[in-house]
Coordinates of C-alpha atoms and ligand atoms in Angstrom, one line a residue:
M1287 CA 82.5 43.9 3.2
N1288 CA 79.5 42.2 4.5
K1289 CA 76.4 44.3 4.0
R1290 CA 75.0 43.4 7.5
I1291 CA 78.2 44.6 9.2
L1292 CA 78.1 47.8 7.3
M1293 CA 74.5 48.5 8.3
F1294 CA 75.0 47.8 12.0
P1295 CA 76.8 51.1 13.0
V1296 CA 74.4 53.1 10.8
L1297 CA 71.4 51.5 12.6
M1298 CA 73.2 52.1 16.0
M1299 CA 73.7 55.7 15.2
M1300 CA 70.0 56.1 14.2
V1301 CA 68.9 54.5 17.5
V1302 CA 71.2 56.6 19.5
S1303 CA 70.2 59.8 17.9
T1304 CA 66.5 58.9 18.2
L1305 CA 67.0 58.2 21.9
F1306 CA 68.9 61.4 22.3
A1307 CA 66.2 63.4 20.6
A1308 CA 63.5 61.8 22.8
V1309 CA 65.2 62.7 26.1
K1310 CA 66.5 66.2 25.1
P1311 CA 64.1 68.5 27.1
T1312 CA 62.5 71.4 25.4
L1313 CA 60.8 74.2 27.1
D1314 CA 57.4 75.1 25.6
H1315 CA 55.6 77.1 28.2
V1316 CA 56.4 79.0 31.4
E1317 CA 53.3 80.5 33.0
P1318 CA 52.9 83.1 34.2
P1319 CA 55.6 84.3 31.7
F1320 CA 56.6 87.1 34.1
W1321 CA 55.5 88.5 37.4
W1322 CA 55.9 91.5 39.7
T1323 CA 57.4 92.3 43.0
G1324 CA 55.4 93.9 45.7
F1325 CA 52.3 91.8 46.0
K1326 CA 51.0 91.0 49.5
N1327 CA 51.1 87.3 48.7
P1328 CA 54.7 86.4 48.4
E1329 CA 54.0 83.1 46.7
L1330 CA 54.3 82.4 43.0
Q1331 CA 53.8 79.0 41.3
L1332 CA 55.2 78.5 37.8
M1333 CA 53.8 76.0 35.5
V1334 CA 56.5 74.7 33.2
H1335 CA 55.7 72.6 30.2
G1336 CA 58.3 70.9 28.0
T1337 CA 59.4 67.5 26.8
D1338 CA 60.5 65.5 29.9
I1339 CA 61.0 68.7 31.8
S1340 CA 60.4 66.8 35.1
K1341 CA 63.8 65.1 34.5
T1342 CA 65.5 68.4 35.1
K1343 CA 66.1 70.3 38.3
P1344 CA 65.4 74.1 38.3
E1345 CA 67.8 76.5 39.9
I1346 CA 67.5 80.2 40.6
N1347 CA 70.2 82.6 41.9
Y1348 CA 68.5 85.9 42.6
T1349 CA 68.4 87.8 45.9
G1350 CA 65.0 87.4 47.5
V1351 CA 63.7 84.6 45.3
E1352 CA 63.7 81.2 46.8
I1353 CA 62.5 77.9 45.3
V1354 CA 60.4 76.3 48.1
A1355 CA 59.0 73.3 46.2
V1356 CA 59.4 71.6 42.8
T1357 CA 56.5 69.2 42.0
S1358 CA 56.5 66.6 39.3
V1359 CA 53.1 65.3 38.3
E1360 CA 51.7 62.3 36.3
N1361 CA 52.8 63.8 33.0
P1362 CA 56.6 64.0 32.9
N1363 CA 56.3 67.0 30.6
Y1364 CA 55.2 69.3 33.4
L1365 CA 56.9 70.8 36.5
F1366 CA 55.3 73.1 39.0
I1367 CA 57.8 75.4 40.7
D1368 CA 56.8 77.2 43.9
L1369 CA 58.7 80.4 44.5
R1370 CA 58.7 82.7 47.5
L1371 CA 59.5 86.3 47.0
A1372 CA 60.9 88.1 50.0
D1373 CA 59.4 91.5 50.9
N1374 CA 62.4 93.5 49.7
T1375 CA 62.9 91.6 46.4
Q1376 CA 64.0 94.1 43.7
P1377 CA 62.5 94.1 40.2
G1378 CA 64.8 92.6 37.7
K1379 CA 65.6 89.6 35.5
F1380 CA 67.2 86.3 36.3
D1381 CA 67.8 83.0 34.7
I1382 CA 65.9 79.9 35.7
L1383 CA 68.4 77.1 35.0
F1384 CA 66.9 73.7 34.3
K1385 CA 69.7 71.2 35.1
S1386 CA 70.2 67.5 34.4
N1387 CA 73.3 65.6 35.6
G1388 CA 74.9 68.9 36.6
K1389 CA 74.5 70.4 33.1
T1390 CA 72.1 73.2 32.2
V1391 CA 69.8 71.9 29.5
F1392 CA 67.5 74.9 29.3
T1393 CA 67.4 78.4 30.5
Y1394 CA 64.4 80.7 30.9
N1395 CA 65.0 84.3 31.5
Y1396 CA 62.4 85.4 34.1
E1397 CA 61.4 88.9 34.8
L1398 CA 60.0 90.4 38.0
K1399 CA 58.6 93.8 37.0
A1400 CA 58.0 96.8 39.2
R1401 CA 54.3 97.3 39.8
E1402 CA 52.7 100.5 38.4
Q1403 CA 52.5 103.2 41.1
G1404 CA 49.2 103.0 42.9
S1405 CA 48.0 99.9 41.1
A1406 CA 47.0 98.2 44.4
N1407 CA 44.6 101.1 45.2
R1408 CA 43.2 101.7 41.7
D1409 CA 39.5 102.3 41.7
G1410 CA 37.4 99.4 40.4
F1411 CA 34.3 100.2 38.4
N1412 CA 31.5 101.2 40.7
N1413 CA 28.1 102.9 40.7
S1414 CA 29.6 106.2 39.5
D1415 CA 30.2 104.4 36.2
A1416 CA 28.1 103.6 33.1
M1417 CA 29.5 100.5 31.3
Y1418 CA 29.5 99.9 27.6
L1419 CA 29.6 96.2 26.6
I1420 CA 31.4 95.5 23.3
M1421 CA 31.9 92.2 21.4
P1422 CA 35.4 93.0 19.9
D1423 CA 34.9 91.0 16.7
R1424 CA 31.8 93.0 15.9
F1425 CA 32.5 96.7 16.8
A1426 CA 35.2 98.1 14.6
N1427 CA 37.9 96.8 12.3
G1428 CA 41.0 98.9 13.0
D1429 CA 43.5 96.6 11.4
L1430 CA 42.5 94.8 8.1
S1431 CA 45.8 92.8 8.2
N1432 CA 44.8 90.7 11.2
D1433 CA 41.4 89.6 9.9
Q1434 CA 42.7 86.2 8.9
I1435 CA 45.8 84.8 10.5
A1436 CA 47.8 82.0 8.8
G1437 CA 47.4 78.7 10.6
M1438 CA 44.2 79.8 12.5
P1439 CA 41.4 77.8 10.8
D1440 CA 38.3 79.9 11.6
K1441 CA 37.3 81.9 8.6
Y1442 CA 36.8 85.6 8.0
N1443 CA 33.4 86.2 6.4
R1444 CA 31.3 89.2 7.3
N1445 CA 28.2 87.6 5.6
E1446 CA 28.1 84.7 8.0
Q1447 CA 26.9 85.3 11.6
Y1448 CA 29.2 82.7 13.1
D1449 CA 32.3 83.6 11.2
R1450 CA 34.9 86.2 12.1
H1451 CA 34.1 89.7 11.1
G1452 CA 37.5 91.3 11.7
G1453 CA 36.7 93.7 14.6
D1454 CA 39.7 94.2 16.9
L1455 CA 41.3 96.2 19.7
K1456 CA 42.7 98.8 17.4
G1457 CA 39.1 99.4 16.1
I1458 CA 37.9 100.0 19.7
N1459 CA 40.9 102.3 20.4
N1460 CA 40.0 104.3 17.3
H1461 CA 36.6 105.0 18.7
L1462 CA 37.3 105.7 22.4
D1463 CA 36.3 109.3 21.8
Y1464 CA 32.8 108.1 20.6
I1465 CA 32.5 106.0 23.7
H1466 CA 33.6 108.8 25.9
D1467 CA 31.3 111.4 24.2
Q1468 CA 28.3 109.0 24.7
G1469 CA 29.0 109.2 28.4
Y1470 CA 30.5 105.8 29.3
T1471 CA 33.2 105.5 31.9
A1472 CA 33.8 101.8 31.7
I1473 CA 34.0 99.3 28.9
W1474 CA 33.5 95.6 29.3
L1475 CA 34.9 93.6 26.3
N1476 CA 33.7 90.1 25.7
P1477 CA 36.7 87.8 26.0
V1478 CA 39.8 88.8 24.1
L1479 CA 42.1 85.8 24.8
E1480 CA 43.1 83.4 22.1
N1481 CA 40.3 81.2 20.8
D1482 CA 42.0 79.1 18.2
M1483 CA 39.0 77.0 17.4
E1484 CA 37.8 75.7 14.1
H1485 CA 34.5 77.6 14.0
A1486 CA 32.5 80.2 15.8
S1487 CA 35.5 81.4 17.7
Y1488 CA 34.5 85.1 17.4
H1489 CA 32.7 85.2 20.8
G1490 CA 35.8 84.4 22.7
Y1491 CA 34.4 82.0 25.3
A1492 CA 36.7 79.0 24.4
T1493 CA 40.1 80.1 25.6
T1494 CA 43.0 78.2 24.0
D1495 CA 45.8 80.3 25.7
F1496 CA 45.2 82.1 29.0
Y1497 CA 48.2 84.4 28.5
R1498 CA 47.7 85.5 25.0
V1499 CA 45.3 87.9 23.3
D1500 CA 43.8 86.4 20.2
R1501 CA 46.0 87.6 17.3
R1502 CA 42.9 88.6 15.3
F1503 CA 42.2 91.1 18.0
G1504 CA 45.8 92.3 18.2
S1505 CA 48.6 91.6 20.7
N1506 CA 48.9 91.7 24.5
E1507 CA 50.6 95.1 24.0
D1508 CA 47.6 96.3 22.0
Y1509 CA 45.3 95.3 24.8
K1510 CA 47.5 97.2 27.4
K1511 CA 47.6 100.2 25.1
L1512 CA 43.8 100.2 24.7
S1513 CA 43.4 100.1 28.5
D1514 CA 46.0 102.8 29.0
D1515 CA 44.5 105.1 26.3
A1516 CA 41.0 104.5 27.8
R1517 CA 42.1 105.4 31.3
K1518 CA 43.5 108.7 30.0
K1519 CA 39.9 109.5 28.8
G1520 CA 38.4 108.4 32.1
I1521 CA 37.2 105.0 30.9
K1522 CA 37.9 101.9 33.0
M1523 CA 38.7 98.5 31.5
V1524 CA 36.7 95.4 32.6
M1525 CA 38.0 92.0 31.4
D1526 CA 35.7 89.1 30.7
M1527 CA 37.2 85.9 32.2
I1528 CA 36.1 82.3 32.2
F1529 CA 37.3 80.0 35.0
N1530 CA 34.8 77.2 34.3
H1531 CA 36.1 76.0 31.0
C1532 CA 38.7 76.3 28.3
G1533 CA 38.5 75.6 24.6
S1534 CA 39.0 72.1 23.4
N1535 CA 41.9 73.3 21.3
H1536 CA 43.8 74.6 24.3
W1537 CA 47.5 73.6 24.1
W1538 CA 47.3 71.5 27.2
M1539 CA 44.5 69.3 25.8
K1540 CA 47.1 67.6 23.6
D1541 CA 49.3 66.8 26.6
M1542 CA 47.2 66.9 29.8
P1543 CA 49.1 67.7 33.0
M1544 CA 47.1 65.3 35.2
K1545 CA 44.1 63.1 34.8
D1546 CA 42.1 65.3 37.1
W1547 CA 43.0 68.6 35.5
L1548 CA 39.5 68.4 34.0
N1549 CA 36.3 67.1 35.3
G1550 CA 35.0 64.0 33.4
W1551 CA 38.2 63.4 31.4
P1552 CA 38.1 61.7 29.0
N1553 CA 34.5 60.5 29.4
Y1554 CA 32.6 63.7 30.1
G1555 CA 28.9 64.5 30.3
I1556 CA 27.3 67.8 29.6
T1557 CA 26.1 69.9 32.5
T1558 CA 22.4 70.1 33.2
H1559 CA 22.8 73.9 33.4
R1560 CA 20.3 73.6 36.3
K1561 CA 21.9 76.2 38.6
T1562 CA 19.2 75.8 41.3
V1563 CA 20.8 72.6 42.5
L1564 CA 23.8 74.4 43.8
Q1565 CA 21.9 76.0 46.7
D1566 CA 19.1 73.4 47.0
P1567 CA 19.0 72.1 50.6
Y1568 CA 17.5 68.9 49.4
V1569 CA 19.9 68.2 46.5
S1570 CA 21.3 64.8 45.6
K1571 CA 25.0 64.5 45.1
A1572 CA 24.3 63.0 41.7
D1573 CA 22.5 66.1 40.6
F1574 CA 25.0 68.5 42.1
D1575 CA 27.9 66.8 40.4
E1576 CA 26.2 66.5 37.1
M1577 CA 25.6 70.3 37.2
A1578 CA 29.0 71.4 38.5
D1579 CA 31.3 68.9 36.8
G1580 CA 29.5 68.4 33.5
W1581 CA 31.0 70.2 30.5
F1582 CA 29.4 73.5 29.3
V1583 CA 29.4 72.2 25.7
S1584 CA 31.6 69.6 24.1
S1585 CA 34.0 72.2 22.8
M1586 CA 34.5 73.6 26.3
P1587 CA 36.2 71.2 28.7
D1588 CA 35.3 71.7 32.3
M1589 CA 38.3 72.6 34.4
N1590 CA 38.6 71.0 37.9
Q1591 CA 39.2 73.9 40.3
R1592 CA 39.4 71.4 43.2
N1593 CA 42.8 70.5 41.8
P1594 CA 45.0 73.0 43.7
F1595 CA 47.3 73.5 40.7
V1596 CA 44.3 74.4 38.5
A1597 CA 43.1 76.8 41.2
K1598 CA 46.4 78.5 41.6
Y1599 CA 46.9 78.7 37.8
L1600 CA 43.6 80.5 37.4
I1601 CA 44.0 82.8 40.4
Q1602 CA 47.5 83.9 39.3
N1603 CA 46.2 84.3 35.7
S1604 CA 43.6 86.8 36.8
I1605 CA 46.1 88.8 38.9
W1606 CA 48.5 88.8 36.0
W1607 CA 46.0 90.4 33.7
I1608 CA 44.8 92.9 36.3
E1609 CA 48.4 94.1 36.9
Y1610 CA 49.5 93.9 33.3
V1611 CA 46.5 95.7 31.7
G1612 CA 45.6 98.0 34.6
L1613 CA 42.1 96.5 34.9
A1614 CA 39.3 98.1 36.9
G1615 CA 37.3 95.0 37.0
I1616 CA 36.5 91.5 35.9
R1617 CA 33.3 90.1 34.6
M1618 CA 33.3 86.4 35.4
D1619 CA 31.5 84.1 33.1
T1620 CA 29.2 81.3 34.4
Y1621 CA 30.0 82.2 38.0
P1622 CA 28.1 79.3 39.7
Y1623 CA 29.6 76.6 37.4
P1624 CA 33.1 76.2 38.8
D1625 CA 33.9 75.0 42.3
Q1626 CA 32.2 77.4 44.8
H1627 CA 34.9 77.3 47.3
M1628 CA 37.7 78.0 44.9
M1629 CA 35.7 80.9 43.5
A1630 CA 35.3 82.3 47.1
D1631 CA 39.1 81.9 47.5
W1632 CA 39.7 83.6 44.2
T1633 CA 37.6 86.7 45.0
C1634 CA 39.1 87.1 48.4
Q1635 CA 42.6 86.8 47.1
V1636 CA 42.0 89.4 44.3
L1637 CA 40.4 91.9 46.8
N1638 CA 43.3 91.3 49.2
E1639 CA 45.7 92.6 46.5
Y1640 CA 43.3 95.2 45.1
P1641 CA 40.8 96.3 47.8
K1642 CA 38.9 98.7 45.5
F1643 CA 38.7 96.3 42.6
N1644 CA 35.3 95.1 41.4
I1645 CA 34.3 91.7 40.1
V1646 CA 30.8 91.1 38.6
G1647 CA 29.7 87.5 38.4
E1648 CA 27.2 86.1 35.8
Q1649 CA 24.6 84.1 37.6
W1650 CA 21.9 84.0 34.9
H1651 CA 18.8 83.5 37.0
T1652 CA 15.8 85.7 37.5
N1653 CA 15.3 84.9 41.2
P1654 CA 17.2 87.3 43.5
S1655 CA 17.7 84.6 46.2
L1656 CA 19.8 82.6 43.7
V1657 CA 21.7 85.6 42.6
S1658 CA 22.3 87.2 46.1
Y1659 CA 23.7 83.8 47.4
W1660 CA 27.0 84.7 45.7
Q1661 CA 27.5 88.3 46.9
R1662 CA 30.0 89.1 49.6
G1663 CA 28.3 89.7 53.0
K1664 CA 25.5 87.3 52.3
K1665 CA 24.6 85.1 55.2
N1666 CA 23.8 81.8 53.7
E1667 CA 22.1 78.9 55.5
N1668 CA 24.8 76.5 54.4
G1669 CA 27.5 78.8 55.6
Y1670 CA 28.8 79.6 52.1
T1671 CA 30.6 83.0 52.0
S1672 CA 32.4 84.7 49.2
C1673 CA 34.1 88.0 48.5
L1674 CA 32.3 88.6 45.1
P1675 CA 31.3 92.3 45.1
S1676 CA 28.9 92.4 42.3
L1677 CA 26.5 90.3 40.2
M1678 CA 24.7 90.8 36.9
D1679 CA 21.2 91.8 37.8
F1680 CA 19.3 89.3 35.7
P1681 CA 16.2 89.6 37.9
I1682 CA 16.0 93.3 37.0
Q1683 CA 16.8 92.6 33.3
D1684 CA 13.9 90.2 33.2
A1685 CA 11.7 92.7 34.9
I1686 CA 12.7 95.5 32.5
V1687 CA 11.8 93.4 29.4
K1688 CA 8.5 92.3 30.9
A1689 CA 7.6 95.7 32.2
F1690 CA 7.7 97.2 28.7
T1691 CA 6.3 94.3 26.7
E1692 CA 3.4 93.0 28.8
N1693 CA 0.0 94.5 29.1
E1694 CA -0.4 96.5 32.3
G1695 CA -2.2 94.4 35.0
W1696 CA -2.2 93.8 38.8
D1697 CA 1.2 92.2 38.8
T1698 CA 2.3 92.7 35.2
G1699 CA 3.8 95.6 33.3
I1700 CA 5.5 98.4 35.2
M1701 CA 4.6 96.7 38.5
R1702 CA 7.4 94.2 37.6
L1703 CA 10.0 96.9 38.3
Y1704 CA 8.5 97.7 41.7
E1705 CA 8.1 94.1 42.7
T1706 CA 11.6 93.1 41.7
L1707 CA 13.3 96.0 43.4
A1708 CA 11.3 95.4 46.5
L1709 CA 13.3 92.1 46.9
D1710 CA 16.5 94.0 47.3
F1711 CA 16.6 93.0 51.0
E1712 CA 18.1 89.7 49.7
Y1713 CA 21.3 91.6 48.7
P1714 CA 24.0 92.8 51.0
E1715 CA 25.0 95.4 48.3
A1716 CA 22.2 96.0 45.9
D1717 CA 23.7 99.2 44.7
N1718 CA 26.8 97.4 43.4
L1719 CA 24.8 95.2 41.0
V1720 CA 25.1 95.7 37.3
V1721 CA 21.8 96.6 35.7
F1722 CA 21.1 96.1 32.0
A1723 CA 18.3 95.7 29.5
D1724 CA 20.2 93.3 27.2
N1725 CA 23.6 91.8 26.6
H1726 CA 25.4 89.6 24.0
D1727 CA 23.3 86.5 25.0
T1728 CA 19.8 88.0 25.2
E1729 CA 17.4 89.4 22.6
R1730 CA 18.3 92.9 21.6
F1731 CA 16.2 95.2 23.8
F1732 CA 14.7 97.2 20.9
T1733 CA 13.6 93.9 19.3
A1734 CA 12.2 92.7 22.7
V1735 CA 10.0 95.7 22.9
R1736 CA 8.9 95.2 19.2
E1737 CA 10.7 98.4 18.2
D1738 CA 8.5 100.6 20.3
F1739 CA 10.6 103.7 20.7
S1740 CA 8.7 105.1 23.6
K1741 CA 9.2 101.9 25.6
F1742 CA 12.9 102.0 24.7
K1743 CA 13.1 105.6 26.1
L1744 CA 11.2 104.6 29.3
A1745 CA 13.4 101.7 29.9
M1746 CA 16.6 103.6 29.4
A1747 CA 15.4 106.4 31.7
Y1748 CA 14.9 103.6 34.3
L1749 CA 18.3 102.0 33.7
M1750 CA 20.2 105.3 34.1
T1751 CA 18.4 106.3 37.3
T1752 CA 17.8 103.1 39.3
R1753 CA 20.3 101.8 41.9
G1754 CA 23.3 99.9 40.6
I1755 CA 25.7 100.2 37.7
P1756 CA 24.1 100.6 34.3
Q1757 CA 25.4 98.6 31.4
V1758 CA 24.5 99.3 27.8
Y1759 CA 25.2 96.8 25.0
Y1760 CA 27.0 98.3 22.1
G1761 CA 24.6 99.5 19.4
G1762 CA 21.7 99.7 21.9
E1763 CA 22.1 103.5 21.6
I1764 CA 21.3 103.3 17.9
L1765 CA 18.5 100.8 18.3
M1766 CA 20.3 97.8 16.9
T1767 CA 18.0 94.8 16.6
G1768 CA 18.5 91.0 16.9
R1769 CA 16.2 88.1 17.6
K1770 CA 17.5 85.3 19.8
S1771 CA 15.7 82.7 17.6
D1772 CA 17.7 83.8 14.6
G1773 CA 21.0 82.7 16.2
D1774 CA 23.3 84.2 18.7
G1775 CA 25.4 85.8 15.9
M1776 CA 22.4 88.0 15.1
L1777 CA 22.5 89.5 18.6
R1778 CA 26.1 90.5 17.8
K1779 CA 25.8 92.3 14.4
D1780 CA 28.5 94.6 13.2
F1781 CA 28.4 98.2 14.6
P1782 CA 27.7 100.3 11.5
G1783 CA 30.7 102.5 10.7
G1784 CA 33.2 100.2 12.2
W1785 CA 34.3 98.9 8.8
P1786 CA 35.8 101.0 6.0
D1787 CA 33.1 100.0 3.4
D1788 CA 30.1 100.5 5.7
N1789 CA 27.4 102.7 4.1
T1790 CA 26.0 103.7 7.5
N1791 CA 28.3 105.2 10.1
A1792 CA 27.0 105.5 13.6
F1793 CA 30.2 107.3 14.7
T1794 CA 29.5 110.2 12.4
G1795 CA 25.7 109.8 12.2
E1796 CA 25.9 109.4 8.4
G1797 CA 23.1 107.2 7.2
L1798 CA 21.3 106.8 10.5
T1799 CA 17.6 107.3 10.6
D1800 CA 16.1 110.2 12.5
Q1801 CA 14.9 107.8 15.1
Q1802 CA 18.4 106.3 15.5
K1803 CA 19.9 109.8 15.9
E1804 CA 17.3 110.7 18.5
A1805 CA 18.0 107.5 20.4
Q1806 CA 21.7 108.2 20.3
A1807 CA 21.3 111.7 21.5
Y1808 CA 18.9 110.6 24.2
M1809 CA 21.4 108.0 25.5
K1810 CA 24.2 110.5 25.3
K1811 CA 22.2 113.0 27.3
L1812 CA 21.3 110.5 30.0
A1813 CA 24.7 109.0 30.5
N1814 CA 26.5 112.3 30.5
W1815 CA 24.0 113.8 33.0
R1816 CA 24.4 110.7 35.2
K1817 CA 28.2 111.0 35.1
N1818 CA 28.3 113.7 37.8
K1819 CA 25.1 113.0 39.6
T1820 CA 26.4 111.4 42.8
V1821 CA 22.9 111.2 44.1
V1822 CA 22.1 108.7 41.4
H1823 CA 25.3 106.8 41.9
N1824 CA 25.0 106.2 45.6
G1825 CA 22.0 108.1 46.9
E1826 CA 19.1 106.4 48.7
M1827 CA 16.2 105.0 46.7
K1828 CA 12.5 105.4 47.6
H1829 CA 9.8 104.2 45.4
Y1830 CA 6.0 104.4 45.4
L1831 CA 3.6 101.7 44.3
P1832 CA 2.8 102.2 40.7
K1833 CA -0.7 103.5 40.2
E1834 CA -2.5 103.6 36.9
S1835 CA 0.7 102.4 35.2
V1836 CA 2.8 105.3 36.5
Y1837 CA 5.8 104.4 38.6
V1838 CA 7.4 107.2 40.7
Y1839 CA 10.7 106.9 42.6
F1840 CA 13.3 109.2 44.1
R1841 CA 17.0 109.0 44.4
Y1842 CA 18.1 111.3 47.3
N1843 CA 20.7 112.2 49.8
D1844 CA 21.2 115.0 52.3
K1845 CA 21.8 117.6 49.6
E1846 CA 19.7 116.8 46.6
S1847 CA 16.9 114.7 45.2
V1848 CA 15.9 113.4 41.8
M1849 CA 12.3 112.4 41.1
V1850 CA 11.7 109.9 38.3
V1851 CA 8.3 109.5 36.7
L1852 CA 7.7 106.6 34.3
N1853 CA 4.3 106.7 32.6
N1854 CA 3.9 103.2 31.0
S1855 CA 0.3 103.8 30.0
K1856 CA -1.1 104.9 26.6
E1857 CA -2.7 108.0 28.2
N1858 CA -1.4 111.3 29.5
K1859 CA -1.5 111.3 33.3
T1860 CA -1.7 114.0 36.0
I1861 CA 0.4 113.2 39.1
K1862 CA -0.6 114.9 42.4
G1863 CA 2.4 115.9 44.5
N1864 CA 0.7 115.3 47.8
R1865 CA 1.0 111.5 47.5
F1866 CA 4.8 112.0 47.5
A1867 CA 4.9 114.6 50.3
E1868 CA 7.5 112.8 52.3
S1869 CA 9.9 112.9 49.4
L1870 CA 9.0 116.4 48.2
K1871 CA 9.5 118.0 51.5
G1872 CA 11.7 121.1 51.1
F1873 CA 11.3 121.2 47.3
T1874 CA 9.0 123.4 45.3
S1875 CA 10.1 123.2 41.7
G1876 CA 12.5 121.3 39.4
T1877 CA 14.0 120.7 36.0
D1878 CA 13.1 117.8 33.8
I1879 CA 16.4 116.7 32.3
V1880 CA 14.6 114.7 29.6
S1881 CA 12.8 117.6 28.1
G1882 CA 15.0 120.3 29.5
K1883 CA 11.9 122.1 30.8
S1884 CA 11.5 123.9 34.1
I1885 CA 8.7 122.8 36.4
A1886 CA 7.3 125.6 38.4
S1887 CA 5.2 123.6 40.8
L1888 CA 5.4 120.1 42.1
A1889 CA 1.7 120.1 43.3
S1890 CA 0.6 118.6 40.0
L1891 CA 2.6 117.1 37.1
E1892 CA 1.5 116.4 33.6
V1893 CA 3.2 113.3 32.2
A1894 CA 2.6 112.4 28.5
A1895 CA 1.6 108.9 27.5
G1896 CA 4.5 106.5 27.4
S1897 CA 7.1 109.0 28.5
A1898 CA 9.6 109.5 31.3
M1899 CA 10.5 112.5 33.4
I1900 CA 13.7 112.8 35.4
I1901 CA 13.3 115.8 37.6
E1902 CA 16.1 117.5 39.5
L1903 CA 14.2 118.9 42.5
K1904 CA 14.8 122.4 43.7
Ligands
LIG2547 CA1 40.9 93.3 12.0

């Protein structure tokens, strides 16, 4: 037989099978992977990703669930399915059938879960809380088996500041009692979602899957368990989210849904990071766009929240995690960088579903005008309004560092605290701001004050008694150090005792210096005292101009008053009560909760050099 004739059917079969393989749809992602009944918003948009999925037609047969729109986009491997859930839709499971020529080519079993009882009215974090910030890779290693995951390229090496150190959710869960005993009622974890990047993935700010916890931290179920276990101990969970960018290894980067899914794709520029332009009344469009649409860094593609599918994806993703984990709050990264109007829409939608929820935005600027612009209730000249309840109080953070590092002068030193707080008229809700001395991006506070223990104690007394929600960065309570110029990883060192082979164990106190133990006990005392002091949570604030480097203020309500005295000078001081007569009216004595000593008379107070008094007035 002729060889050519023999080859022909074989070739034909190969061509046919190749064609068949090319058109056979596969289903790779359905997001959100499940949902709940009983939200106020009846809409749900599914993003479906799979080979040539747009050539199929989805069908659902479930009482109360209606497909209202199916949208194909530029990339045939995506479908967006808009569902409407009727009010009385029952929780349950149903198949989404993806059909082509009348045949089902793929089935996805979708679940509508019942919402947890009372989840809509769960308390968000608020000024009754003290928040503990943890970088999960660097706190405690509760599961040695997940330190390195096959197929994930970033390396485990505790000796390298940018490598993975093995900390995880189990580790945090193992030490909830420590966090509780230290007096914290909320934990904010730096991002826990998958960051499958080649290098420096430990910090978590380059998301590669918005619906999956990084396997080196554990599973989605581990995250939910941590939140559930924390709640049982009276500790609220705050999730760190990033809407501005994803990681360059996100799965959709290999198969972009649409050209405008990202800003500047594929020819991007880097943002100027000049946040001032966003409110500048004289701004040029060129500067505005370069700031808002530039990429954060080249490994973090800038998402285009003006694309309604991107916006919906992110909003639903946040609600999914709130409901799934039972969150009490969100810390939103780089708040001013995404589209302002989408962010306003997001905050309003979340608060519509969860009225007591809290969201704190990161607007890293030391000017209260630029921070307050974003807070709900703010009347802005350009008409911009949002529902964002809280912001990170960077102006106060800057003031705290300067107050306790500068020489005392007319407008330096402790006067910084007074001057900055005096600008609170800028904020619609100053007492909902998160106050802090340091975080994962700043110099460690003990390093900033050149390891001056008295300055540390003064600052922490301020942090725990000023208005707002205090946040302490893990290890601050044991005087952990880290210089910004030594690299960001050095601000995020391992918490001693979190790893089985650690010589020092801050959880048990083993190996800590006397000063570290004293700091830990001091922080524990302040946070636990604050826990039940409603007058410090939401009482009024009245402060007096610092004189001779002594700053005095009162937190008060109808029932009680707390007098705080911060002596930032190198000398002992005597404070005369008559200057504070309007605040001392009705009180004759008190107890200093720092020293535990009774104060028989308020007419004259002796305050030791570089020390704080927190006096419960009687
Ligand atoms: Ca681990």
